[in-house]
Amino acid sequence: MTTLLTDEQLLLRDSARELLAARHPIARVREWTRSEPTRRAEMHAALWKQFAEMGWLGLLLPEEHGGMALTFVEQTIVLEELGRGLVPSAYLSTLLGTALLARSDDAGLAREACPRVAAGDLVLAVAFAEVEGDDPTTFAAHWSEAAGVTGTKAFVADVPVADQIVVAVRDAHDDLVWVLVDRDADGVTVESPATMDETRPLHRVTFEGTPARLVGRLAALWPHAEPIHWLALAAEAVGGCARVLESTVAYAKERVQFGAPIGANQAIKHKCSDMLVRTEGARAITYHAARELERHRDDGAFACSMAKAYATEAYREVAAEGIQIHGGVGFTWEFDCHLFYKRARANEITAGHPDEHRERIARGAGL
Amino acid sequence: MSALDDWRTDLRRWLDDHVPAWWQEEFAATPYEVPERRFDEIRAWQRTLFDAGYMGLTLPRAYGGQGLSAEHELIRAEEMVRASAPPIANQVGVKQCVPALLEYGTEEQKRRFLPGILSADEIWCQGYSEPGAGSDLASLQTRAVLDGDDYVVNGTKIWTTYGTHADWIFALVRTDPEARKQAGIGFLLIDMKSPGIEVAPIVNITTDVDFCQVFFEDVRVPAAHMVGRPTQGWEVANHVLAHERGANLAMLRFGDFLDQIAERARITHRAGRSLADDPSFRQRFAQCRIEFEVLKQQVLQSVEEVRTGRKAGPASSLLKLQMSEYDQRLSRLANEAQGLAAQHWLDDGIDRGIWQWRELWSRAYTIFGGSSEIQRNIIAERILGLPRTGKGRK
Ligand SMILES: Cc1cc2nc3c(=O)[nH]c(=O)nc-3n(C[C@H](O)[C@H](O)[C@H](O)COP(=O)(O)OP(=O)(O)OC[C@H]3O[C@@H](n4cnc5c(N)ncnc54)[C@H](O)[C@@H]3O)c2cc1C
């Protein structure tokens, strides 16, 4: 497989970038963060409709499910552009939720859910972590056919706009399983503690005897879905890096101090060069991960783990240098630097800190 | 396609039979440096390659080449890596003088010099740097003054790699001291046996004598040995530099090195456990593993760009910068995996001290071919479009 994007893929990237810049610029992202929940939901619904029209919601899904049957490379392109625009949407959550449902032992579930996802009629949230963290051995939420789901899941994105939530719980044998609940079902309470990254709020969801449908065993499904989460966060990071680099370089050319643009100073130039190195490196490893996941749908985890570690760390560094090079204005609410830094930190922490991934890589590399 | 596959199979078989055993034993961990103390054997190796038809693949037969395609060249690079084959002796000649002659040389120069470069009958060295002109190469002072049919050359070149082995030097010389500094430079081919040339070896950090200082005193050089116009040298040198900084597939070998490092870490113990169980070592190892993949993907990408006809531009600076700094981290990690034994040197060290030797050598990678600082300037100015330093001031 080629390491270069094809003409069609470049076209997809350009059209995604154009669409998001026109319909969902950062000003609208800011408006969304300031809006009441009902207004947010309206804005999201409008955006979602557009995603469905573009075919983005079923990029990976087979044609018989209303999908486009494209590859993880196209999927990565769209995620990169969404990350570039910090677009608040349930895109990543739905992608991840769909990956779980599509592999359910309950074949009916995939058949029902996938076409609805592709058509834009089903928005998913994925509830994995709990208040204590995302180590599944500590999970306490439990489920049984008879008693439903009881317990609290935390750090769940996109709950307010989701139709259904895929939840990791313990079954009656203490095995970890995924179950599916309706967001509006009985016994679901949602709290929304404030989050640093306002473009991706996280929620705490408490279930009390909530009826649920079994999706499948965590051990069977998660190894296929988790790498997609890593890849997606890395892809967003690549888009974020590129955007921060562009605006920072533009600022360095324009801001004059000591009678010259600040970008004429080597201290600034070398930071910018390093930002480009990190951005291009993040891009290279992330698209490599996408191709690996495509090649071995069941075994791209190693590459996705590398991409998650490298790209999200790069994003944090690039976003931090972006603030630094902007000086005082970089510290203001008005300039966008902080929005990217906050998302970068969230992406770095979510789905395995880079240290955790490096530990996995060391093991995978035979150490 | 199948003709290419056959060609690859033949080459692979040939390499299995011909890669010298002493190289495999002692130097398999040195993907690009020629150990100076084995120079003559490396020179013989290049001759063997040449005789078998594996040098100058894309060059016309009239110049000693094989008239084959860029695809062949790529296959050759891949198979050389796969076989852990030694590098060639005339690296400077092949990577720099060949592209200069192909692009700017006269027909006569090409016929005269190219075959000898490929066969290693004539070893070449690069005469660019001077004591007062390093990163600021264009400030070079070595003069070439036309006198009849000859140039008369005076001055000195330094850090000239293989200067003691070289038969020829391609030198940047000042032909017009009145012109703007980049505009008064010529690219001149000089016979190292010419009267008036003095070569003084310099011992380097690894105790090898790789480079030297070359002194020119009234050295007469036929004017026909000027490549391009007498004031075109800067352009020629820049054309060559882009080639020098391009992707080096030899880095694919780093994957094997990482495996060897993991193996060594299991043997080495510190603080009551194997180094392989030390969390901080594991983190650094994994980071090197990740960065290897990050670099490899960019190298493969650039190979593909070249193959699909895109030119090696300033983007080659991105690779040069990352590769040189990565090499330093990797060889330091390899030595760390040896524990205390990392202090031994050459024959008394593990694997004949190859990693100590490489760690020291790797310090040069961020200096020559444009230092890391210069690469960062190039990236900032030519890729990102930031103002030239000093020139942005009003
Ligand atoms: C092992 C080895 C082999 C070599 N082989 C050859 C050869 O075969 N032929 C040949 O011609 N030359 C050769 N060189 C020379 C090499 O090209 C020079 O060393 C190099 O160009 C740097 O020049 P310099 O040593 O004078 O350092 P300087 O230019 O004096 O640099 C010293 C330091 O200042 C920094 N610096 C300089 N200018 C700037 C700037 N504008 N901005 C920021 N930092 C700056 C540099 O990055 C460096 O850190 C070799 C060097 C080595 C180490």
PDB file of C-alpha atoms in Angstrom, chain A residues 1-4 245 249 252-253 256 258-261 263-266 268-270 272-274 276-278 280-282 284-285 288 291 302 305-306 309-310 313 354-356 358-359 361-363 365-367, chain B residues 259 261-263 265-266 276 279 281-283 285-287 289-291 293-294 297-298 300-301 304-305 308 310 318 321-322 372-377 379-381 383-390 392-394:
ATOM      1  CA  MET A   1       0.000   0.000   0.000  1.00  0.00           C
ATOM      2  CA  THR A   2       1.273   3.471  -0.833  1.00  0.00           C
ATOM      3  CA  THR A   3       2.413   5.866   1.856  1.00  0.00           C
ATOM      4  CA  LEU A   4       1.105   8.823  -0.147  1.00  0.00           C
ATOM      5  CA  LEU A 245       1.606  25.451  13.500  1.00  0.00           C
ATOM      6  CA  VAL A 249       3.983  30.724  11.919  1.00  0.00           C
ATOM      7  CA  ALA A 252       5.628  34.964  13.932  1.00  0.00           C
ATOM      8  CA  LYS A 253       5.819  36.612  10.518  1.00  0.00           C
ATOM      9  CA  VAL A 256       7.163  42.903  15.141  1.00  0.00           C
ATOM     10  CA  PHE A 258      12.887  45.118  18.142  1.00  0.00           C
ATOM     11  CA  GLY A 259      12.070  46.367  14.646  1.00  0.00           C
ATOM     12  CA  ALA A 260      11.721  42.920  13.078  1.00  0.00           C
ATOM     13  CA  PRO A 261       9.200  40.120  12.905  1.00  0.00           C
ATOM     14  CA  GLY A 263      10.056  34.978  13.430  1.00  0.00           C
ATOM     15  CA  ALA A 264      13.399  36.413  12.300  1.00  0.00           C
ATOM     16  CA  ASN A 265      14.892  35.315  15.621  1.00  0.00           C
ATOM     17  CA  GLN A 266      16.439  31.886  15.669  1.00  0.00           C
ATOM     18  CA  ILE A 268      11.531  31.352  17.449  1.00  0.00           C
ATOM     19  CA  LYS A 269      12.515  29.793  14.123  1.00  0.00           C
ATOM     20  CA  HIS A 270      13.939  26.718  15.716  1.00  0.00           C
ATOM     21  CA  CYS A 272       8.749  26.485  14.655  1.00  0.00           C
ATOM     22  CA  SER A 273      10.997  23.983  12.869  1.00  0.00           C
ATOM     23  CA  ASP A 274      10.626  21.564  15.745  1.00  0.00           C
ATOM     24  CA  LEU A 276       6.906  21.073  11.993  1.00  0.00           C
ATOM     25  CA  VAL A 277       9.081  18.037  12.721  1.00  0.00           C
ATOM     26  CA  ARG A 278       6.640  16.902  15.395  1.00  0.00           C
ATOM     27  CA  GLU A 280       4.999  15.673  10.211  1.00  0.00           C
ATOM     28  CA  GLY A 281       6.145  12.835  12.470  1.00  0.00           C
ATOM     29  CA  ALA A 282       2.699  12.618  14.040  1.00  0.00           C
ATOM     30  CA  ALA A 284       3.478   9.869   9.323  1.00  0.00           C
ATOM     31  CA  ILE A 285       2.901   7.493  12.238  1.00  0.00           C
ATOM     32  CA  HIS A 288       0.848   4.368   9.062  1.00  0.00           C
ATOM     33  CA  ARG A 291      -2.923   1.609   6.927  1.00  0.00           C
ATOM     34  CA  PHE A 302       0.636  -1.961  17.907  1.00  0.00           C
ATOM     35  CA  SER A 305      -0.700   2.512  20.131  1.00  0.00           C
ATOM     36  CA  MET A 306       2.488   4.076  18.758  1.00  0.00           C
ATOM     37  CA  ALA A 309       1.614   7.955  22.167  1.00  0.00           C
ATOM     38  CA  TYR A 310       3.543   9.983  19.617  1.00  0.00           C
ATOM     39  CA  GLU A 313       2.344  14.021  23.013  1.00  0.00           C
ATOM     40  CA  PRO A 354       1.640   7.946  26.402  1.00  0.00           C
ATOM     41  CA  ASP A 355       3.564   6.246  29.228  1.00  0.00           C
ATOM     42  CA  GLU A 356       1.016   3.456  29.253  1.00  0.00           C
ATOM     43  CA  ARG A 358       5.097   3.015  25.666  1.00  0.00           C
ATOM     44  CA  GLU A 359       4.867   0.226  28.189  1.00  0.00           C
ATOM     45  CA  ILE A 361       5.147  -0.960  22.918  1.00  0.00           C
ATOM     46  CA  ALA A 362       8.066  -2.180  25.014  1.00  0.00           C
ATOM     47  CA  ARG A 363       6.182  -5.419  25.662  1.00  0.00           C
ATOM     48  CA  ALA A 365       8.766  -5.136  20.910  1.00  0.00           C
ATOM     49  CA  GLY A 366       9.951  -8.038  23.004  1.00  0.00           C
ATOM     50  CA  LEU A 367      11.203  -6.277  26.113  1.00  0.00           C
TER      51      LEU A 367
ATOM     52  CA  ASP B 259      15.936  -6.124  18.715  1.00  0.00           C
ATOM     53  CA  ILE B 261      19.254  -3.752  22.257  1.00  0.00           C
ATOM     54  CA  ALA B 262      16.276  -5.560  23.817  1.00  0.00           C
ATOM     55  CA  GLU B 263      18.299  -8.759  23.938  1.00  0.00           C
ATOM     56  CA  ALA B 265      18.934  -5.341  28.139  1.00  0.00           C
ATOM     57  CA  ARG B 266      17.728  -8.724  29.315  1.00  0.00           C
ATOM     58  CA  ALA B 276      14.584  -5.083  30.601  1.00  0.00           C
ATOM     59  CA  PRO B 279      10.389   0.909  33.887  1.00  0.00           C
ATOM     60  CA  PHE B 281      14.543   2.005  30.477  1.00  0.00           C
ATOM     61  CA  ARG B 282      11.421   0.442  29.020  1.00  0.00           C
ATOM     62  CA  GLN B 283       9.982   3.909  28.436  1.00  0.00           C
ATOM     63  CA  PHE B 285      13.345   1.962  24.636  1.00  0.00           C
ATOM     64  CA  ALA B 286       9.714   2.239  23.562  1.00  0.00           C
ATOM     65  CA  GLN B 287      10.184   5.891  22.632  1.00  0.00           C
ATOM     66  CA  ARG B 289      10.958   2.136  18.884  1.00  0.00           C
ATOM     67  CA  ILE B 290       8.171   4.621  18.156  1.00  0.00           C
ATOM     68  CA  GLU B 291      10.540   7.212  16.726  1.00  0.00           C
ATOM     69  CA  GLU B 293       8.609   3.954  12.990  1.00  0.00           C
ATOM     70  CA  VAL B 294       7.979   7.695  12.713  1.00  0.00           C
ATOM     71  CA  GLN B 297       7.438   6.081   7.458  1.00  0.00           C
ATOM     72  CA  GLN B 298       8.861   9.432   6.400  1.00  0.00           C
ATOM     73  CA  LEU B 300       9.510   5.422   2.733  1.00  0.00           C
ATOM     74  CA  GLN B 301       7.325   8.373   1.862  1.00  0.00           C
ATOM     75  CA  GLU B 304       7.997   7.155  -3.010  1.00  0.00           C
ATOM     76  CA  GLU B 305       7.927  10.868  -3.724  1.00  0.00           C
ATOM     77  CA  THR B 308       6.779   9.395  -8.520  1.00  0.00           C
ATOM     78  CA  ARG B 310       8.669  14.774  -7.020  1.00  0.00           C
ATOM     79  CA  LEU B 318      13.448  17.485   7.851  1.00  0.00           C
ATOM     80  CA  LEU B 321      17.602  16.745  11.102  1.00  0.00           C
ATOM     81  CA  GLN B 322      15.539  13.927  12.574  1.00  0.00           C
ATOM     82  CA  SER B 372      21.189  20.744  13.085  1.00  0.00           C
ATOM     83  CA  GLU B 373      21.049  24.467  13.742  1.00  0.00           C
ATOM     84  CA  ILE B 374      21.471  25.174  10.033  1.00  0.00           C
ATOM     85  CA  GLN B 375      18.809  22.581   9.153  1.00  0.00           C
ATOM     86  CA  ARG B 376      16.389  24.271  11.538  1.00  0.00           C
ATOM     87  CA  ASN B 377      17.128  27.586   9.849  1.00  0.00           C
ATOM     88  CA  ILE B 379      13.218  24.457   7.573  1.00  0.00           C
ATOM     89  CA  ALA B 380      12.026  27.693   9.123  1.00  0.00           C
ATOM     90  CA  GLU B 381      12.998  29.853   6.164  1.00  0.00           C
ATOM     91  CA  ILE B 383       9.508  25.495   4.277  1.00  0.00           C
ATOM     92  CA  LEU B 384       7.711  27.703   6.773  1.00  0.00           C
ATOM     93  CA  GLY B 385       8.658  30.953   5.076  1.00  0.00           C
ATOM     94  CA  LEU B 386       9.915  32.794   8.146  1.00  0.00           C
ATOM     95  CA  PRO B 387      12.125  35.829   7.459  1.00  0.00           C
ATOM     96  CA  ARG B 388      15.865  35.301   6.876  1.00  0.00           C
ATOM     97  CA  THR B 389      17.717  36.085  10.082  1.00  0.00           C
ATOM     98  CA  GLY B 390      19.362  39.476   9.978  1.00  0.00           C
ATOM     99  CA  GLY B 392      14.192  40.734   8.489  1.00  0.00           C
ATOM    100  CA  ARG B 393      15.482  43.783  10.302  1.00  0.00           C
ATOM    101  CA  LYS B 394      14.330  47.120   9.026  1.00  0.00           C
TER     102      LYS B 394
END
